[in-house]
Short mmCIF file of C-alpha atoms in Angstrom, two decimals:
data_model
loop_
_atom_site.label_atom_id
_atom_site.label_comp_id
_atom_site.label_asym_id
_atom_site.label_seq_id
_atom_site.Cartn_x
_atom_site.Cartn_y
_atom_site.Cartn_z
CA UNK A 1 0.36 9.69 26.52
CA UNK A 2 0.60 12.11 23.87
CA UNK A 3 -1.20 12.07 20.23
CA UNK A 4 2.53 11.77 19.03
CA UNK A 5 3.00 8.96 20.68
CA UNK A 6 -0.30 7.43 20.35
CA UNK A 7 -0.06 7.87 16.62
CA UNK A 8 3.29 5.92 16.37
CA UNK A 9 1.90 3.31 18.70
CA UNK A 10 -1.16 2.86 16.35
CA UNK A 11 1.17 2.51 13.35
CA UNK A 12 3.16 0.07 14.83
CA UNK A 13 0.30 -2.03 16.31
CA UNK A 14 -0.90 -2.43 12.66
CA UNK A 15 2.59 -4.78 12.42
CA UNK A 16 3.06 -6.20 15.55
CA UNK A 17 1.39 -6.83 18.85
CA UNK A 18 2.42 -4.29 21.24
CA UNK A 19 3.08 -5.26 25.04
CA UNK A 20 -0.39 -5.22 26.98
CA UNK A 21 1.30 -2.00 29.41
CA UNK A 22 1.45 -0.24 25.38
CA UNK A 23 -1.70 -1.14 25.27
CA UNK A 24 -3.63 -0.19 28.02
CA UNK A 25 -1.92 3.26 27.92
CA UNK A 26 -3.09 3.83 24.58
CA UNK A 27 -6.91 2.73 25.17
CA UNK A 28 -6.63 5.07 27.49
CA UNK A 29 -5.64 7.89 25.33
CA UNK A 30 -8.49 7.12 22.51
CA UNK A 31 -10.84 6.79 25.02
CA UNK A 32 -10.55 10.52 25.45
CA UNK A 33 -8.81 11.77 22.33
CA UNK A 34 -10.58 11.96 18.65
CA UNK A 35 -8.68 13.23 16.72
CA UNK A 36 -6.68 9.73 17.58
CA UNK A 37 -8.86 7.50 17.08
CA UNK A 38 -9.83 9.34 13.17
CA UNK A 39 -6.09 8.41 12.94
CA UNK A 40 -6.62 4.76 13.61
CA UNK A 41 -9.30 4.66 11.64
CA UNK A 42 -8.04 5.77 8.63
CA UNK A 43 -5.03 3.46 9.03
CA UNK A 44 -7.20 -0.03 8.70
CA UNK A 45 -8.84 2.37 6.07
CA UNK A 46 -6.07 2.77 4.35
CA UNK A 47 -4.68 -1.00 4.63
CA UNK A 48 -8.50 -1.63 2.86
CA UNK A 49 -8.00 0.71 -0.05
CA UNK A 50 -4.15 -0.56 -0.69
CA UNK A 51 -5.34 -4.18 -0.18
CA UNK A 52 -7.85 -3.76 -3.26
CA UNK A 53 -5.70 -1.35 -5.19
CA UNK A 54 -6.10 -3.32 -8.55
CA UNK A 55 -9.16 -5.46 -9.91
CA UNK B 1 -13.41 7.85 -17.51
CA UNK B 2 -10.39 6.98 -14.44
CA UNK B 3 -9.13 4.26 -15.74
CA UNK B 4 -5.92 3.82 -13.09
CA UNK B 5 -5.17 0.54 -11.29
CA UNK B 6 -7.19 1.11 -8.20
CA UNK B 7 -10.82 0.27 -8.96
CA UNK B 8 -13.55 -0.24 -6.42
CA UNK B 9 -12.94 -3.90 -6.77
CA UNK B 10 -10.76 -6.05 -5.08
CA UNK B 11 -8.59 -8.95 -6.64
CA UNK B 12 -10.45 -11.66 -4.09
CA UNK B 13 -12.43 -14.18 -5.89
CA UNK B 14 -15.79 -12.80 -4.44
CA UNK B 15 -15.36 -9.81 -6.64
CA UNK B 16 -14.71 -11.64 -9.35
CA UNK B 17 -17.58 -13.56 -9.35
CA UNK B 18 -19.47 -10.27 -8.84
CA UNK B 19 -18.36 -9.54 -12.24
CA UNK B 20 -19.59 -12.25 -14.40
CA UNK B 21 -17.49 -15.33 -13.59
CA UNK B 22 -16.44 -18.92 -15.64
CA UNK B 23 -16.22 -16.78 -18.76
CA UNK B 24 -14.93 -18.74 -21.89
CA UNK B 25 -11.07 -17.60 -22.34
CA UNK B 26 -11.63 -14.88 -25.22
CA UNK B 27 -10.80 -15.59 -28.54
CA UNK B 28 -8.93 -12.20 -28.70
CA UNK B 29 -7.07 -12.71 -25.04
CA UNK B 30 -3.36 -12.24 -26.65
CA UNK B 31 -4.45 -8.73 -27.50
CA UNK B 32 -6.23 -8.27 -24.45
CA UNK B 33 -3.11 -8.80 -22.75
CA UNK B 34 -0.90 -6.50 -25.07
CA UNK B 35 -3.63 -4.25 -24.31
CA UNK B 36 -3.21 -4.52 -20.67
CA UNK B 37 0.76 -3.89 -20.84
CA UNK B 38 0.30 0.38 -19.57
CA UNK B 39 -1.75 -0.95 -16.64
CA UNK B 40 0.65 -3.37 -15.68
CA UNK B 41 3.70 -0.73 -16.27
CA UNK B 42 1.82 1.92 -14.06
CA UNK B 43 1.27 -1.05 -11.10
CA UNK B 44 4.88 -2.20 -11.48
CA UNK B 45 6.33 1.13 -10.84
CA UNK B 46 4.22 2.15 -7.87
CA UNK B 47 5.66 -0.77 -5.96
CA UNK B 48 9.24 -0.89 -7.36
CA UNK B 49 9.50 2.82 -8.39
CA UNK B 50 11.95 2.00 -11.25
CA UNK B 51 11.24 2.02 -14.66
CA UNK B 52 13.71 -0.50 -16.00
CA UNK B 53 12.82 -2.79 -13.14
CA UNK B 54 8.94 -2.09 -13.97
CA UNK B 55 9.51 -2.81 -17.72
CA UNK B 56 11.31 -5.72 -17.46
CA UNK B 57 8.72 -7.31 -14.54
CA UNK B 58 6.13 -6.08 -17.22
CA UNK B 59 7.69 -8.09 -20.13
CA UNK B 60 8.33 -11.45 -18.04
CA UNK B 61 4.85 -11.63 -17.15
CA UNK B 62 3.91 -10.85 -20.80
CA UNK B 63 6.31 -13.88 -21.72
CA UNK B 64 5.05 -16.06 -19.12
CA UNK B 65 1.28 -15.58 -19.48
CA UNK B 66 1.58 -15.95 -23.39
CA UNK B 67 3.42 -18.83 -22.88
CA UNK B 68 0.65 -20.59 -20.79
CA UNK B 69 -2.43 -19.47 -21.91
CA UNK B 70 -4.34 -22.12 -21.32
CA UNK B 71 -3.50 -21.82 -17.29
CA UNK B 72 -6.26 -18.99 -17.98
CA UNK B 73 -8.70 -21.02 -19.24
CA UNK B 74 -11.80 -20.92 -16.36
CA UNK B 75 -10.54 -17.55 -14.91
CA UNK B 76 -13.15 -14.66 -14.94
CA UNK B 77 -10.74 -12.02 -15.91
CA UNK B 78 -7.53 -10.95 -17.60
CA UNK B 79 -6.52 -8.38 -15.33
CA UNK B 80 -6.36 -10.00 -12.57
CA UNK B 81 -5.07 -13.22 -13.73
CA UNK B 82 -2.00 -10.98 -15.15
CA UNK B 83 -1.65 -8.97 -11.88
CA UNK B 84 -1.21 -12.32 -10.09
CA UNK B 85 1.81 -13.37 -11.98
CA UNK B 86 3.44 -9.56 -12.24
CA UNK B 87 2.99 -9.43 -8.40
CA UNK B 88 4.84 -12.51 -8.32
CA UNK B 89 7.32 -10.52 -10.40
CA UNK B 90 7.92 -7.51 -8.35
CA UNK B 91 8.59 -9.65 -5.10
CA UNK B 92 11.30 -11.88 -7.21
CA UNK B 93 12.60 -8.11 -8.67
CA UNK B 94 12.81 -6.70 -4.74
CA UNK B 95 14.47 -10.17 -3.41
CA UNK B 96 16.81 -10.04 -7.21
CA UNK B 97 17.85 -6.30 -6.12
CA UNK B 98 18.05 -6.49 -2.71
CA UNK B 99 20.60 -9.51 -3.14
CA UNK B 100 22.38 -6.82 -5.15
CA UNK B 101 22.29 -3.68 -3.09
CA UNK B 102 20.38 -1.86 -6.10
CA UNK B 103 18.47 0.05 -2.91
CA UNK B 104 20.12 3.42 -2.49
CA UNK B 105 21.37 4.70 0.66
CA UNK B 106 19.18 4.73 3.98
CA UNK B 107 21.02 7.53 5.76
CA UNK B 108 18.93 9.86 7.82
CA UNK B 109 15.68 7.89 6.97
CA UNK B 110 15.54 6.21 10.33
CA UNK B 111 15.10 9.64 11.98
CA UNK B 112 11.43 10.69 12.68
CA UNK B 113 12.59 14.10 12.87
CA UNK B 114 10.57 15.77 9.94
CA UNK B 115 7.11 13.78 11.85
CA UNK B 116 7.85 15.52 14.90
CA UNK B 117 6.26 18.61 12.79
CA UNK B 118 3.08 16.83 13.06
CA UNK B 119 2.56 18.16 16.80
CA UNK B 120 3.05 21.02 18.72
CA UNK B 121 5.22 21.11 21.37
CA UNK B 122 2.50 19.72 24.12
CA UNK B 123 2.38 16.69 21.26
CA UNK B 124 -1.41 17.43 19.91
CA UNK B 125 -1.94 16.97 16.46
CA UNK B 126 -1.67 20.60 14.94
CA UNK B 127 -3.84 19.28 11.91
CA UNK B 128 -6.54 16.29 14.00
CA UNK B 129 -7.27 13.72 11.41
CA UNK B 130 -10.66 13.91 10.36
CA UNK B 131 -13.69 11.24 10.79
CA UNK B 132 -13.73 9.78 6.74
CA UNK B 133 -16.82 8.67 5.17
CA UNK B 134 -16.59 4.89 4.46
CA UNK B 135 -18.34 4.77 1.24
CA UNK B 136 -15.04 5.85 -0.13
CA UNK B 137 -13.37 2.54 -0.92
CA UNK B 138 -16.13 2.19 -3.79
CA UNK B 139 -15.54 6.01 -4.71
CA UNK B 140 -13.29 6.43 -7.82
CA UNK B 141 -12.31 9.80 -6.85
CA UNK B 142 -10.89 8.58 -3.50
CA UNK B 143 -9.09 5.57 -5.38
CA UNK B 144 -7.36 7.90 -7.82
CA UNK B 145 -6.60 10.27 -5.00
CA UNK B 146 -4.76 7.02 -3.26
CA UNK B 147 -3.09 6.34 -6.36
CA UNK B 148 -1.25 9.75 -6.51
CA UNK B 149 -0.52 10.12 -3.24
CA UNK B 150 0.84 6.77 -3.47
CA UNK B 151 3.34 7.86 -5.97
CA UNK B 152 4.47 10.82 -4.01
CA UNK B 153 5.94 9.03 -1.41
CA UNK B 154 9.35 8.84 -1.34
CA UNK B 155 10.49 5.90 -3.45
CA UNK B 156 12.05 3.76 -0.49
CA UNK B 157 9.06 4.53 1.74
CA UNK B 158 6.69 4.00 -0.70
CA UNK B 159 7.80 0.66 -1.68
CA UNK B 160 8.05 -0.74 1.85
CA UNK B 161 4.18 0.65 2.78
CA UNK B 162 3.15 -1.43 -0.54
CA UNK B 163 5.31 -4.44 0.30
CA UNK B 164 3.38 -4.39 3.76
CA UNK B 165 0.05 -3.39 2.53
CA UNK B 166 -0.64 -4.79 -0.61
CA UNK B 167 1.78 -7.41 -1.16
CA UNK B 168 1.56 -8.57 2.20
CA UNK B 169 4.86 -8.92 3.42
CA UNK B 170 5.27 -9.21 7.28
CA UNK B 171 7.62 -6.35 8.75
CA UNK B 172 10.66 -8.43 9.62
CA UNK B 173 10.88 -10.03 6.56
CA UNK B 174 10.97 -6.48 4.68
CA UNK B 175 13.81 -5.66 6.76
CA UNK B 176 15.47 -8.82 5.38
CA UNK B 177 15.41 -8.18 1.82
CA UNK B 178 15.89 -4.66 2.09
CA UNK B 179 18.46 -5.25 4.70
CA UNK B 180 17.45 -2.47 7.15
CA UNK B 181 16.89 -2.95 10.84
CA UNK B 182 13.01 -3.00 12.58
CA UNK B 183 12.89 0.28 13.86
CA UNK B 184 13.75 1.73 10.42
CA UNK B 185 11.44 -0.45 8.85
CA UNK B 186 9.13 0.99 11.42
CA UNK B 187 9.84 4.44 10.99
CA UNK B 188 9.39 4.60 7.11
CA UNK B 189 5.25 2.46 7.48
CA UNK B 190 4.86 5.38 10.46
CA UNK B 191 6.19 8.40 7.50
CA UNK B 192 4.24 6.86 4.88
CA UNK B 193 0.86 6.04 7.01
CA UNK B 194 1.11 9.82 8.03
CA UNK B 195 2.16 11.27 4.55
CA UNK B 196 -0.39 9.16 2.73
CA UNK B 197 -3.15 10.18 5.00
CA UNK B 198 -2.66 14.08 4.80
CA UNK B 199 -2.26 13.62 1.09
CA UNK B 200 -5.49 12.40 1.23
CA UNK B 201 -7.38 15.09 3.53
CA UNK B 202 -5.69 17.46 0.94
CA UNK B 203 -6.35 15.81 -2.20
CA UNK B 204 -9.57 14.40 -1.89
CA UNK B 205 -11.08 15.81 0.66
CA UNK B 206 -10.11 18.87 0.01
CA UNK B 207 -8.86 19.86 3.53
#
């Protein structure tokens, strides 16, 4: 799998489940890859921060 | 002082308890509230990026919260009592326009063309996203930072990431009232997760 696919995969997971073969191929990939999982990581970051954009 | 609508506290109740709760409504709330009416504009039209629409969603809350001041009566603070009602707002103004197919035109948007320019051609990142420090949801700097790149989305894609993220609409019923399929919907949370985060590597971090 390739970051550009990992990256859309990791979007989409944050609005659906994705079918456990999706998955387990992209576990895979942020086992190995950081710059991945920075990129997840800032995407439930992100859903934080817009959660609590107002008082 | 940053005085914009994302603060390092969230509308849950927890924070507002944080914050002094079971206040006595003030004596002075109907000008708090006038007082409150360029917040509420600004938080309007990052979610339906339209001024009219933001105005008038900004003067039926007025109307509504004047009209039943006493619902505030035990509430710990204006601004979020007042956000509660104009979020109401937006999502009647988004189901209102969608009805009439106010939304402009979604041609080419589906394409994730222009994201492909994220990668090389082996499909690495040509940019890797950064590790971010996590004290930054209570950093003002970050939440202003957010708040800008926010607005430079492109209107469509901006107000479908907000639907999602902050006023929690699932995915397939955003396709509903905007009348676009899953895959576009999709496509425009994938542009504006991207664009928003290496807005923010630029803008605040300063990468």
């Amino acid at each position: 799998m390739s970051c550009k696919e990992a990256s859309r995969l990791l979007s989409q997971a944050m609005d659906q489940d994705l079918p456990l073969w999706e998955r387990v191929r992209l576990r895979l990939h942020l086992v190995a890859c950081d710059a991945c999982r920075n990129f997840s990581r800032q995407l439930e970051f992100l859903r934080r921060a817009v959660a609590r954009l107002v008082d | 002082m940053y005085e914009g609508i994302a603060t390092s506290c969230g509308i849950d109740e927890r924070c507002s308890a944080r914050s002094g709760h079971n206040r006595a409504v003030p004596p002075n709330l109907r000008d708090e509230i006038e007082d409150l009416r360029g917040y509420l504009l600004r938080y309007a039209s990052l979610q339906l990026r339209n001024r009219e629409q933001a105005e008038d969603a900004v003067q039926e809350t007025l109307v509504a919260a004047l009209a039943a001041e006493q619902s505030f009566a035990g509430r710990s603070n204006v601004r979020t009592w007042l956000t509660g009602i104009l979020k109401h707002k937006i999502v009647d103004t988004i189901r209102r326009a969608s009805r009439e197919r106010a939304f402009e035109s979604t041609d080419g948007e589906a394409s994730i063309e222009d994201l492909e320019a994220l990668f090389d051609e082996t499909g690495h990142w040509r940019e890797p996203p950064q590790a971010w420090p996590e004290q930054a949801l209570e950093d003002k700097q970050f939440l202003q930072a957010l708040e800008k790149c926010l607005a430079l989305l492109p209107a469509r894609t901006g107000r479908v990431f907000l639907m999602r993220e902050h006023l929690g609409f699932e995915t397939a019923d955003i396709c509903k009232e905007l009348g676009i399929t899953p895959t576009h919907c999709w496509v425009l949370l994938y542009r504006a997760r991207t664009a928003l985060r290496a807005c923010l590597e630029k803008g605040w971090l300063g990468r």
